[in-house]
PDB file of C-alpha atoms in Angstrom:
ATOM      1  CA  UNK A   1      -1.531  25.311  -2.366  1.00 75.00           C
ATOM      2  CA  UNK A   2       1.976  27.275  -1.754  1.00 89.00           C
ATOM      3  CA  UNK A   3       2.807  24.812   1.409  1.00 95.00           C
ATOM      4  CA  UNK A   4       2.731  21.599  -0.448  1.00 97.00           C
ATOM      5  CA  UNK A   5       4.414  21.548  -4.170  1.00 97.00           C
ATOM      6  CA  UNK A   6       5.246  19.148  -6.205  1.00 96.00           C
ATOM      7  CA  UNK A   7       8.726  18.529  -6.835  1.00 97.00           C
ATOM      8  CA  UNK A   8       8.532  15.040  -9.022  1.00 95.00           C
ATOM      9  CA  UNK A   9      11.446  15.016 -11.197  1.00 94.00           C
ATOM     10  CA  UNK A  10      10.399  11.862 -13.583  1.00 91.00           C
ATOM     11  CA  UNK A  11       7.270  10.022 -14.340  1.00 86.00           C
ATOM     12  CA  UNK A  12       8.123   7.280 -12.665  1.00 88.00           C
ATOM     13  CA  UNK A  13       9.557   9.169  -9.534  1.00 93.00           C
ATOM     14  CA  UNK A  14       8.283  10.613  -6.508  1.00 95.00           C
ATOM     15  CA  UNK A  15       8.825  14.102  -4.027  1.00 96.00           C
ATOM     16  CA  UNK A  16       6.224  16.426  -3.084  1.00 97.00           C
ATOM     17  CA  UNK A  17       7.446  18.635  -0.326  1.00 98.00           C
ATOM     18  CA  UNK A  18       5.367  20.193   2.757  1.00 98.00           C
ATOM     19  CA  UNK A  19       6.519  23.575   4.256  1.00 98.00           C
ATOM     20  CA  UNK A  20       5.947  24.549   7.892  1.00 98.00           C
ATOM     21  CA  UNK A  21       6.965  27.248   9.899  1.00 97.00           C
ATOM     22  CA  UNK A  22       9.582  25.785  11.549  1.00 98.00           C
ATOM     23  CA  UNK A  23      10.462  22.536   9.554  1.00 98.00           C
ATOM     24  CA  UNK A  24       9.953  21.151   6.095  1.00 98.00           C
ATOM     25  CA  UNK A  25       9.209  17.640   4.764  1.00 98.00           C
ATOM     26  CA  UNK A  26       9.013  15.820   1.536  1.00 98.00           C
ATOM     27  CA  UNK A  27       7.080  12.582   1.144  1.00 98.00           C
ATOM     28  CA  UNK A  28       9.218  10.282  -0.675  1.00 98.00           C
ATOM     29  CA  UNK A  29      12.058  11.167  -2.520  1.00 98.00           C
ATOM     30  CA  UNK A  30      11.720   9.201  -6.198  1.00 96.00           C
ATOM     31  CA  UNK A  31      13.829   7.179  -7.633  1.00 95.00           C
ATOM     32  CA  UNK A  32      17.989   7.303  -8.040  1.00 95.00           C
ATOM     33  CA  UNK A  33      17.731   7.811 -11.796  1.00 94.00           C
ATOM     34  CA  UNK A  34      16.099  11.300 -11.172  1.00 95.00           C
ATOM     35  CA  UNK A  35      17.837  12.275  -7.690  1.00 96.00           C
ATOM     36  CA  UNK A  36      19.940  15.245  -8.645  1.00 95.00           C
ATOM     37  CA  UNK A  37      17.303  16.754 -10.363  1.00 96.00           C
ATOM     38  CA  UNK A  38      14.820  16.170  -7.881  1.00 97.00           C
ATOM     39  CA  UNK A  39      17.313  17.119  -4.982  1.00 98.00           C
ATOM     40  CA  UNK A  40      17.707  20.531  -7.048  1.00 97.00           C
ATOM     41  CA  UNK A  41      14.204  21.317  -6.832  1.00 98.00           C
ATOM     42  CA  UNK A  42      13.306  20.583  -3.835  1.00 98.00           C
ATOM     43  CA  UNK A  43      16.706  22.980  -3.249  1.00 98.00           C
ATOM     44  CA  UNK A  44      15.596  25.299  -5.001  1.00 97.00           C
ATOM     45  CA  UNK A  45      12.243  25.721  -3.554  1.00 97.00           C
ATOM     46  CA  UNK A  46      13.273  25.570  -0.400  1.00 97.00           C
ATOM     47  CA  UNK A  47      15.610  28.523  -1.213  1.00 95.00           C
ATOM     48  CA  UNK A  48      18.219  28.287   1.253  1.00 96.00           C
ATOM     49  CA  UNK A  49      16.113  26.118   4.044  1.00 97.00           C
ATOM     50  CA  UNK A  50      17.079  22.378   4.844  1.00 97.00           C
ATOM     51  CA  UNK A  51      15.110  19.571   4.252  1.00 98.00           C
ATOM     52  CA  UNK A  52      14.173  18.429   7.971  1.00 98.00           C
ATOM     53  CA  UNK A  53      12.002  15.046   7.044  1.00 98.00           C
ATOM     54  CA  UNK A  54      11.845  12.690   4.344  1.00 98.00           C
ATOM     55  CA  UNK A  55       7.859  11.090   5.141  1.00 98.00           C
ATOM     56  CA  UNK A  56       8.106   6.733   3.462  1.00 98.00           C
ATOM     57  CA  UNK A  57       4.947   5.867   2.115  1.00 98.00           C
ATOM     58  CA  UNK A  58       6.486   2.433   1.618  1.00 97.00           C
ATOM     59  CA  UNK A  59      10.068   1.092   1.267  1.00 97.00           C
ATOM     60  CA  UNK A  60      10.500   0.574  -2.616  1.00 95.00           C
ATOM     61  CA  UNK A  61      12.716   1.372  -4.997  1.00 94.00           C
ATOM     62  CA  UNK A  62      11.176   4.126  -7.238  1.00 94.00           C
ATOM     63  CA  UNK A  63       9.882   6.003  -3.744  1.00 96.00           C
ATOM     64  CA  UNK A  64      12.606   5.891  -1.763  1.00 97.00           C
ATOM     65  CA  UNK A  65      15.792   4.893  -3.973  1.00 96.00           C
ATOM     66  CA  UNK A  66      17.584   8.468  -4.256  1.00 97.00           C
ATOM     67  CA  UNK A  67      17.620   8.337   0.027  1.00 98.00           C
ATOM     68  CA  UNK A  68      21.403   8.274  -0.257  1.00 97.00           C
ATOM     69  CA  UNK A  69      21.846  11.112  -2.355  1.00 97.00           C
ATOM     70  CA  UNK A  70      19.368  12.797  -0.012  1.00 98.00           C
ATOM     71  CA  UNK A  71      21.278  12.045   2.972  1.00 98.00           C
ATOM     72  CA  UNK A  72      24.484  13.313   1.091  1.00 96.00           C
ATOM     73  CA  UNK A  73      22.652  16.526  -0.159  1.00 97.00           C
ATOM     74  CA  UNK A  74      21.042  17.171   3.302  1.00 98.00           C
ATOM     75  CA  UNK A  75      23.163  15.512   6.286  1.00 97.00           C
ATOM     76  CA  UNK A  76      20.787  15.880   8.705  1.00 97.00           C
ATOM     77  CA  UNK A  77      17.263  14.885   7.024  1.00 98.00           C
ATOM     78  CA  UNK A  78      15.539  12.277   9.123  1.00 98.00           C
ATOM     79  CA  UNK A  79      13.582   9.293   7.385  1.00 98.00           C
ATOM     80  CA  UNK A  80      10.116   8.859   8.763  1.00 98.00           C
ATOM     81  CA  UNK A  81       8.548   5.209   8.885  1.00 98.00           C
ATOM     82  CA  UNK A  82       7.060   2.714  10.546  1.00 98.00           C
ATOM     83  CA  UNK A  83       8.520  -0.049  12.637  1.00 98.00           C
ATOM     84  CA  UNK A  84       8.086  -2.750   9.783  1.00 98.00           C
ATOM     85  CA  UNK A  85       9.168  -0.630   7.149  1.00 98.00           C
ATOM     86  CA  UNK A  86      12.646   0.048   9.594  1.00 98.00           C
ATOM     87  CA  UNK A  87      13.013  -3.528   9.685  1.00 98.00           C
ATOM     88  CA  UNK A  88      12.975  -3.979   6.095  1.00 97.00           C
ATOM     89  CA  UNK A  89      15.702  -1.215   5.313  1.00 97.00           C
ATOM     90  CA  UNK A  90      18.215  -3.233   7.377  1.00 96.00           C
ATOM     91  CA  UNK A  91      17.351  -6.309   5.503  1.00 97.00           C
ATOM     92  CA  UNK A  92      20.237  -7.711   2.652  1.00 97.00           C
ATOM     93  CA  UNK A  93      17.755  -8.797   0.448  1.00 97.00           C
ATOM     94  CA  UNK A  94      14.873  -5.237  -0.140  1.00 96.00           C
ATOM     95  CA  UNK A  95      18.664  -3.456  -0.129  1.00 97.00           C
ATOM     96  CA  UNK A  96      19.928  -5.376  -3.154  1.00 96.00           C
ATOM     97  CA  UNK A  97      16.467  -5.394  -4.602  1.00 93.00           C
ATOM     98  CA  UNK A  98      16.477  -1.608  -5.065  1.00 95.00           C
ATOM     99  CA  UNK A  99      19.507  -1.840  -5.995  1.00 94.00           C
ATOM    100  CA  UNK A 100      18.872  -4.043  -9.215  1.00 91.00           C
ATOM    101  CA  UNK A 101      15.582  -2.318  -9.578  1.00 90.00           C
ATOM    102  CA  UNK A 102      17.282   1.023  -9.834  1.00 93.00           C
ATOM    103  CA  UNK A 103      19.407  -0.056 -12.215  1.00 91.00           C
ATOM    104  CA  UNK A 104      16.891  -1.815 -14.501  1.00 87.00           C
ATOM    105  CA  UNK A 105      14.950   1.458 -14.738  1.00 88.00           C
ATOM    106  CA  UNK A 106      17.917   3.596 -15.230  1.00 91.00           C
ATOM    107  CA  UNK A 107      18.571   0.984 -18.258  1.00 89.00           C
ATOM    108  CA  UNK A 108      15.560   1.015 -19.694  1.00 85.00           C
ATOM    109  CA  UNK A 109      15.058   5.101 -19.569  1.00 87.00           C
ATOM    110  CA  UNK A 110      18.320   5.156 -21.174  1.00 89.00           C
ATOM    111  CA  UNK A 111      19.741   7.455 -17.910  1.00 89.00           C
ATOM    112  CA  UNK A 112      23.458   6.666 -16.424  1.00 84.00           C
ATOM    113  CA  UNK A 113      23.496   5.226 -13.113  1.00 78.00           C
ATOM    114  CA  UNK A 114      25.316   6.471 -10.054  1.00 77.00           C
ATOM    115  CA  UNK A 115      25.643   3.327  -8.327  1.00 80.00           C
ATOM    116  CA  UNK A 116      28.228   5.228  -5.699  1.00 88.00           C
ATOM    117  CA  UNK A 117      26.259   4.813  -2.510  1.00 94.00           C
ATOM    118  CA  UNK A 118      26.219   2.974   0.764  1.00 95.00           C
ATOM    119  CA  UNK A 119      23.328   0.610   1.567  1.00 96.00           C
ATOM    120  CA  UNK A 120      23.620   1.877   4.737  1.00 96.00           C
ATOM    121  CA  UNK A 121      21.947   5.174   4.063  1.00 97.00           C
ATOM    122  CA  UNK A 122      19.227   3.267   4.231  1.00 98.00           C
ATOM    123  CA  UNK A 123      17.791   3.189   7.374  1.00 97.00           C
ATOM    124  CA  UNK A 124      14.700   4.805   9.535  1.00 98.00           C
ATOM    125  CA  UNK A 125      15.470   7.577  11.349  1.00 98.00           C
ATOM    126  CA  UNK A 126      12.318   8.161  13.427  1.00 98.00           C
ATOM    127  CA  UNK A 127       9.423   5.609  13.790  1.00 98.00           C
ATOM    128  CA  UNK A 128       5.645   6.318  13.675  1.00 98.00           C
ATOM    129  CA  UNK A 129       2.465   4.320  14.004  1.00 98.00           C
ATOM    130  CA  UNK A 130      -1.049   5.246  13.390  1.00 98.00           C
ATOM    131  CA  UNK A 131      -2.610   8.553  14.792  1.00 98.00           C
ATOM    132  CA  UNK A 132       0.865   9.826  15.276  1.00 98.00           C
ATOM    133  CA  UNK A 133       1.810  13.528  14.424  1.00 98.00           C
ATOM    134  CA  UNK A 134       4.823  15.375  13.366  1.00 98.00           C
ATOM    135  CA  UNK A 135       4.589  19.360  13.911  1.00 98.00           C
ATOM    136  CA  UNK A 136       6.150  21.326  11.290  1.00 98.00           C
ATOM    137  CA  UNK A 137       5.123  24.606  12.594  1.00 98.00           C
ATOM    138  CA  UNK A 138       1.726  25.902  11.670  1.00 97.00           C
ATOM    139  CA  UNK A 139       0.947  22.652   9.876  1.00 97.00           C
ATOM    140  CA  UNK A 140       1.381  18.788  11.294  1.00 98.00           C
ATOM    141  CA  UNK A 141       1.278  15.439   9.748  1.00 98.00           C
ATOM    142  CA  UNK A 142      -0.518  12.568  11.104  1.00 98.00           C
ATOM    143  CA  UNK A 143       0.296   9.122  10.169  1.00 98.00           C
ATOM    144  CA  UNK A 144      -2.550   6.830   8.951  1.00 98.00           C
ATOM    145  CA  UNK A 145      -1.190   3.065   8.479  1.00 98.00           C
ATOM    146  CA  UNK A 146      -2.457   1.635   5.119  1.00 98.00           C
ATOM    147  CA  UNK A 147      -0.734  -1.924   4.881  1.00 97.00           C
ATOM    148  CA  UNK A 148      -1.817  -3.500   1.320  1.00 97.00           C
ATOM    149  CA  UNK A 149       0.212  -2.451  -1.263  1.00 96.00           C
ATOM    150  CA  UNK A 150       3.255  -3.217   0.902  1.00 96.00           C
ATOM    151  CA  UNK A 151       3.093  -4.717   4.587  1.00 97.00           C
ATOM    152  CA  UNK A 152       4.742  -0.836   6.081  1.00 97.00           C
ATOM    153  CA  UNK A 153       2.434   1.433   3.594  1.00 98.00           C
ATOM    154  CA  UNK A 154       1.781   4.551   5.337  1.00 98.00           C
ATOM    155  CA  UNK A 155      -0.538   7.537   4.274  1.00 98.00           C
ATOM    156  CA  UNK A 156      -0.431  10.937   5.837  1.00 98.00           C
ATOM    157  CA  UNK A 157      -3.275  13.739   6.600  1.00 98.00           C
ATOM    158  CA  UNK A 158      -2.451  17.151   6.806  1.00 98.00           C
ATOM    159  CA  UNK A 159      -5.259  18.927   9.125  1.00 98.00           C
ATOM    160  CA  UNK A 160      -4.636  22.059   8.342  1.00 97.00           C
ATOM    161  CA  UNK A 161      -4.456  21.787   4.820  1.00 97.00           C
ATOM    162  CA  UNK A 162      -7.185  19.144   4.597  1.00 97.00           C
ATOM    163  CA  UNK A 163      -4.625  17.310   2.469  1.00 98.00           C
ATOM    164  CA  UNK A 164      -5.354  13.509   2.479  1.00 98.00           C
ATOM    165  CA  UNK A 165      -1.499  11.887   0.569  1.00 98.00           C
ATOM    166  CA  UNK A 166      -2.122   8.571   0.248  1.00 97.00           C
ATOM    167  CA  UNK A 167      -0.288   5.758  -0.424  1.00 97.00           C
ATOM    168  CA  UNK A 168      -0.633   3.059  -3.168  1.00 95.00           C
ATOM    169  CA  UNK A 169      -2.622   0.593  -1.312  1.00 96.00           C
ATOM    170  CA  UNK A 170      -5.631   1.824  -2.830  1.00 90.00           C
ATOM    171  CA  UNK A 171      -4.673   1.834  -6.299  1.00 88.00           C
ATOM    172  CA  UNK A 172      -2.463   4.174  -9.030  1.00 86.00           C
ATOM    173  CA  UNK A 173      -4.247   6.678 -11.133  1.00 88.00           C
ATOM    174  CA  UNK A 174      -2.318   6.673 -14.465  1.00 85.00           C
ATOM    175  CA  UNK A 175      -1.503   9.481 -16.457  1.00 81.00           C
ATOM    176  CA  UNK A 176      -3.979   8.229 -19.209  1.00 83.00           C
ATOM    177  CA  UNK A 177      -6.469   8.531 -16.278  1.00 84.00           C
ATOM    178  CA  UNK A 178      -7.024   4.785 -15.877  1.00 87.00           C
ATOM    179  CA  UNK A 179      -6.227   3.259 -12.537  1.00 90.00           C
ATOM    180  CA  UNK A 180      -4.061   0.248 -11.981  1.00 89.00           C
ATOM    181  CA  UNK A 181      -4.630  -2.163  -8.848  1.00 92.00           C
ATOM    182  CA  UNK A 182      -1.593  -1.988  -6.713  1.00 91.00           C
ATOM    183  CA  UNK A 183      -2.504  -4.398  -3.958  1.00 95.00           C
ATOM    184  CA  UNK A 184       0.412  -6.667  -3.173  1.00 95.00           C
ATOM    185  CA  UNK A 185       0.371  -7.983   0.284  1.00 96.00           C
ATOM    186  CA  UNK A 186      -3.265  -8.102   0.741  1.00 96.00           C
ATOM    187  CA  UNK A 187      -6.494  -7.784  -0.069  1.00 96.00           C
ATOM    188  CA  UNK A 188      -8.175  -7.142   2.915  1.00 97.00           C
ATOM    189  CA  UNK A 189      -6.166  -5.026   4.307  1.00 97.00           C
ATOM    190  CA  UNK A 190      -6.248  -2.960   1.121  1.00 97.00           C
ATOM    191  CA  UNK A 191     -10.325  -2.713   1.489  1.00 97.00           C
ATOM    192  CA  UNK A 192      -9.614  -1.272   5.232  1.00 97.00           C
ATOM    193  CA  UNK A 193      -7.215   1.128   4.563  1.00 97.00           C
ATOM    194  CA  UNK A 194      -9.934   2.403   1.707  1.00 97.00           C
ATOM    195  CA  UNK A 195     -12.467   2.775   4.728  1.00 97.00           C
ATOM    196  CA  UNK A 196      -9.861   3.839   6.526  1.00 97.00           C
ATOM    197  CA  UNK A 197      -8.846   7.252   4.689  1.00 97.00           C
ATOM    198  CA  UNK A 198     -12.232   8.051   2.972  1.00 96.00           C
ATOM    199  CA  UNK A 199     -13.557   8.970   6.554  1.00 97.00           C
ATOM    200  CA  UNK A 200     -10.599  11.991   6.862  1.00 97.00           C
ATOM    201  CA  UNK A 201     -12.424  15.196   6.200  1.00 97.00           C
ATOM    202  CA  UNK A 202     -10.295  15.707   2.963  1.00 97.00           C
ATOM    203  CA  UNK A 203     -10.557  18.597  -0.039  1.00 96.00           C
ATOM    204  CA  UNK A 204      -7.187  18.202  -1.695  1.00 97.00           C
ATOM    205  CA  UNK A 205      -5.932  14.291  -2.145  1.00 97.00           C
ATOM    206  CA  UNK A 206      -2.453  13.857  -3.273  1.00 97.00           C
ATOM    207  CA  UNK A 207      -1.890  10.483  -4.941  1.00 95.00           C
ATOM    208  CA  UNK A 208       1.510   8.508  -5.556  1.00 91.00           C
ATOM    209  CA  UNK A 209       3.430   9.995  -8.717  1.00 88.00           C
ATOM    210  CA  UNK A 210       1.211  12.596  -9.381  1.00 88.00           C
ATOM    211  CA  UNK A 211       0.699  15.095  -6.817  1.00 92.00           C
ATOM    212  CA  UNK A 212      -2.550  16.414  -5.938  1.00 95.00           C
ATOM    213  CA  UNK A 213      -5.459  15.289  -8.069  1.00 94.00           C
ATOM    214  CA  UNK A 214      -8.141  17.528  -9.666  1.00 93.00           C
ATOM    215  CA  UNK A 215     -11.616  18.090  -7.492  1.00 93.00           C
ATOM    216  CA  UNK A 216     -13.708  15.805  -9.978  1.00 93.00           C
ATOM    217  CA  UNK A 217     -10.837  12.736  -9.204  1.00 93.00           C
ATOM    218  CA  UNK A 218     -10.514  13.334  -5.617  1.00 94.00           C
ATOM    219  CA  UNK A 219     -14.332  12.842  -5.153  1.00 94.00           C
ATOM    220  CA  UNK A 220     -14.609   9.688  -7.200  1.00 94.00           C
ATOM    221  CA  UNK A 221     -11.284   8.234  -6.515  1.00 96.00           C
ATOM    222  CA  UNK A 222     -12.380   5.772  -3.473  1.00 96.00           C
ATOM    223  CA  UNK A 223     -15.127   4.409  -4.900  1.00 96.00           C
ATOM    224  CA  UNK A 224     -13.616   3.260  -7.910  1.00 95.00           C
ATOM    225  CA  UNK A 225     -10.864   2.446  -6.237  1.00 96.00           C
ATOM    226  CA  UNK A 226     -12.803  -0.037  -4.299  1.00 96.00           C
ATOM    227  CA  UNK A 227     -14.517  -1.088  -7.139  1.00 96.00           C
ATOM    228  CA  UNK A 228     -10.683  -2.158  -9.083  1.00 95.00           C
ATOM    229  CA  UNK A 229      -9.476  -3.669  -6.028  1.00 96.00           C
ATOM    230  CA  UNK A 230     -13.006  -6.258  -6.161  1.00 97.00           C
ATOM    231  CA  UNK A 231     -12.605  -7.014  -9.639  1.00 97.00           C
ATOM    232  CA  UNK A 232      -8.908  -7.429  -9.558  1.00 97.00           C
ATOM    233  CA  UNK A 233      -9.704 -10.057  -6.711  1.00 97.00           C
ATOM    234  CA  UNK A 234     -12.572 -11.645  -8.846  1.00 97.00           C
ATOM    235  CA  UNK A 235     -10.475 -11.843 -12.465  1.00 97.00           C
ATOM    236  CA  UNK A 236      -7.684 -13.302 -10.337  1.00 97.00           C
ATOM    237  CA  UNK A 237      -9.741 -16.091  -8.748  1.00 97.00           C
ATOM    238  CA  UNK A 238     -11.415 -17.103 -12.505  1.00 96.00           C
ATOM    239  CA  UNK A 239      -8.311 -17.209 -13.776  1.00 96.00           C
ATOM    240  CA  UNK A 240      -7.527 -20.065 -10.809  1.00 94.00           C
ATOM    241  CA  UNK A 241     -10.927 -21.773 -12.276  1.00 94.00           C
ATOM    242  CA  UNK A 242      -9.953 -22.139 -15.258  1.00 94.00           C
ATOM    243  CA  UNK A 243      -6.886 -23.915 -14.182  1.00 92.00           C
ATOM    244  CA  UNK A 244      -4.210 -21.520 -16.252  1.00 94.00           C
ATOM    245  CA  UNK A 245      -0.459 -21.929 -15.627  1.00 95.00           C
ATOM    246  CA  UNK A 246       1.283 -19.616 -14.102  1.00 95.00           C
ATOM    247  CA  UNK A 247       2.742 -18.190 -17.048  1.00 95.00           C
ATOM    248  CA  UNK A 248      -0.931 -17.841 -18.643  1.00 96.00           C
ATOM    249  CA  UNK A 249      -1.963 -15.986 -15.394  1.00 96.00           C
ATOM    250  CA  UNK A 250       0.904 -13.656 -15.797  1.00 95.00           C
ATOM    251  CA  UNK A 251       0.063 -13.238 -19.465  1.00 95.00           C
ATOM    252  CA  UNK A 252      -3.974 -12.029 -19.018  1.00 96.00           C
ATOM    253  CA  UNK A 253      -3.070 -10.064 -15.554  1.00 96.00           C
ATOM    254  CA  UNK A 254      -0.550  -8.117 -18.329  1.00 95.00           C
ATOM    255  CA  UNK A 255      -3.413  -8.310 -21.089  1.00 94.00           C
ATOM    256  CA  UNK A 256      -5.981  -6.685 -18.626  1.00 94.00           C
ATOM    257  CA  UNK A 257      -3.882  -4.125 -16.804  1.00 92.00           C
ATOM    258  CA  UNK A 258      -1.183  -3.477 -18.259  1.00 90.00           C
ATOM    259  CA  UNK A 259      -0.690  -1.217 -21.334  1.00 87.00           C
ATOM    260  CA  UNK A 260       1.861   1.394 -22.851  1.00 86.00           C
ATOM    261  CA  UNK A 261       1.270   4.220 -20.477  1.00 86.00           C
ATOM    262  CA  UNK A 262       1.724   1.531 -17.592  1.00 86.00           C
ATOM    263  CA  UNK A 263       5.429   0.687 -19.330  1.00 85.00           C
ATOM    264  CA  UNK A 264       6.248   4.034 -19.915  1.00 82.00           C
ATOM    265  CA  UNK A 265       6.479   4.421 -16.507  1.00 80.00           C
ATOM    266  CA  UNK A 266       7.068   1.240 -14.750  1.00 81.00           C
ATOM    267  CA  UNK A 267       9.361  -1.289 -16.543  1.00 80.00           C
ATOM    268  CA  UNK A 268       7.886  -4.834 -17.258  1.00 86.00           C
ATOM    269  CA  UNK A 269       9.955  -6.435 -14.693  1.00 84.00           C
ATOM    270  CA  UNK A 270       8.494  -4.438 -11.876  1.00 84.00           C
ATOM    271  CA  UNK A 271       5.121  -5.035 -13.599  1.00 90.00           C
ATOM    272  CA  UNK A 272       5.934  -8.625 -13.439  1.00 92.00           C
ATOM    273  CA  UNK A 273       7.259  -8.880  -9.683  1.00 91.00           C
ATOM    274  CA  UNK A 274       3.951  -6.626  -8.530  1.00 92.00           C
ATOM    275  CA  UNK A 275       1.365  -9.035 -10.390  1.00 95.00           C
ATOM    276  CA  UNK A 276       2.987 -12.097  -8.891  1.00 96.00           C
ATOM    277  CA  UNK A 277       2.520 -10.886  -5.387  1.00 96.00           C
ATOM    278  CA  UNK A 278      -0.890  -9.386  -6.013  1.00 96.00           C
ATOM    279  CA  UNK A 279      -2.128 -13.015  -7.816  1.00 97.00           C
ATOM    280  CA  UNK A 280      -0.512 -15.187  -5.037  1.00 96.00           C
ATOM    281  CA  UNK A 281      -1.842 -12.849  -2.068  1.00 95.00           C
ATOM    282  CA  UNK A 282      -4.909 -13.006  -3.435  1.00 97.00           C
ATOM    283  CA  UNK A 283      -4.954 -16.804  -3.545  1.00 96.00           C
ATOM    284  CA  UNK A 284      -3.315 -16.723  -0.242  1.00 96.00           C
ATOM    285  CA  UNK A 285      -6.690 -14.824   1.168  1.00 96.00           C
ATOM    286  CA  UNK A 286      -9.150 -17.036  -0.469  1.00 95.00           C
ATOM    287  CA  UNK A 287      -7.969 -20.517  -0.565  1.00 86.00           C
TER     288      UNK A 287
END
């Protein structure tokens, strides 16, 4: 597929970048640790071009962290998301929290951190809701609002490419090929936006931190996502059962779903913040 290649710079980092005619457009742009290099291939394949759009699947730190070195490397790139996840950018709090989340990963992978930047780079440049599409020239985007791993989640389908990119509502595939439930604002909502894609008329499926999945994983990959998503909800509610503490919750979530590949490329603190929100929106939905 010489339109859409994969320009992830890290493991833990994100950037796969869509060619049209007449514009180009990368869906997320990874993490700070990783920016230059990721910023130099997405330069380099773009060999002399400028990067028109930078497509948010969702406002966090290891997708969209490296937007101001983006903004500095291409001046006039535009940031595409939705009207919640604008409202978030402008917020003190999700600013800082990338922030401190950038800098926790570029501790732990042992990489120096360029903490040079303006919070002000971030910030939404053009706002899209649901059936929405972008025309890139010979090739469009249309926005498909998948709320669920974050409250602004956004997947995108490319027609003409039959390219489903989804968010990570529905779950991470991990590189050890097990999947991790990534649910974290609701449960629900994460169960619609499954229904929701799996009705696109999609051969290629492009998953967060990966890139576009083999044929065998695309055709499985919504059934067992909705299959993780119900027995993440079911473990969490027997946990409440059994009356654990909140420490002891944290402790089997980690026991269950985390592992080593899951560290390798998410540090334990995010680990820890994610399974917090997924535990309490769980109980939030079935009290």
């Amino acid at each position: 597929m010489d339109r859409f290649i994969n320009c992830i710079a890290h493991v833990s980092s994100e950037g796969n970048l869509l060619i049209g005619d007449n514009a180009t457009a990368l869906f997320d742009c990874g993490m700070q640790l990783c920016a230059n290099e990721t910023i130099e291939k997405v330069k380099s394949t773009l060999d002399g071009r400028k990067l028109d759009y930078i497509f948010a699947t969702h406002t966090h730190y290891d997708h969209i962290g490296a937007l101001p070195f983006f903004r500095q490397a291409f001046p006039d790139v535009q940031l595409v998301t939705s009207d919640v996840g604008a409202a978030v950018l402008v917020k003190g709090t999700p600013r800082r929290v990338i922030r401190e989340l950038s800098e926790t990963a570029a501790r732990d992978y042992g990489v120096k951190f360029d903490g040079a930047y303006s919070d002000d780079a971030f910030r939404a440049d053009v706002i899209v809701k649901a059936g929405d599409r972008i025309d890139l020239g010979g090739i469009s985007v249309e926005v498909i609002e998948t709320p669920g791993h974050t409250r602004d989640s956004l997947s995108f389908y490319i027609p003409e490419l039959e390219l489903l990119i989804l968010s990570e509502t529905t779950g991470t595939i991990l590189p050890d090929g097990s999947m991790y439930p990534s649910y974290l604002t609701g449960f629900q909502t994460s169960i619609d936006a499954i229904e929701r894609c799996r009705k696109y008329p999609f051969k290629h499926l492009s998953l967060s931190h990966q890139g576009i999945v083999d044929s065998e994983t695309a055709a499985s990959y919504f059934n067992q996502a909705m299959e993780l998503i119900i027995e993440c909800r079911d473990f969490i509610l027997d946990m409440r059962e059994k009356g654990l503490s909140d420490d002891e919750k944290l402790e089997l979530f980690f026991r269950k779903y985390g592992s080593e590949t899951l560290l390798s490329i998410q540090p334990r603190a995010a680990f820890d913040a994610n399974a917090r929100a997924t535990i309490a929106c769980v109980f939030r939905e079935f009290d």
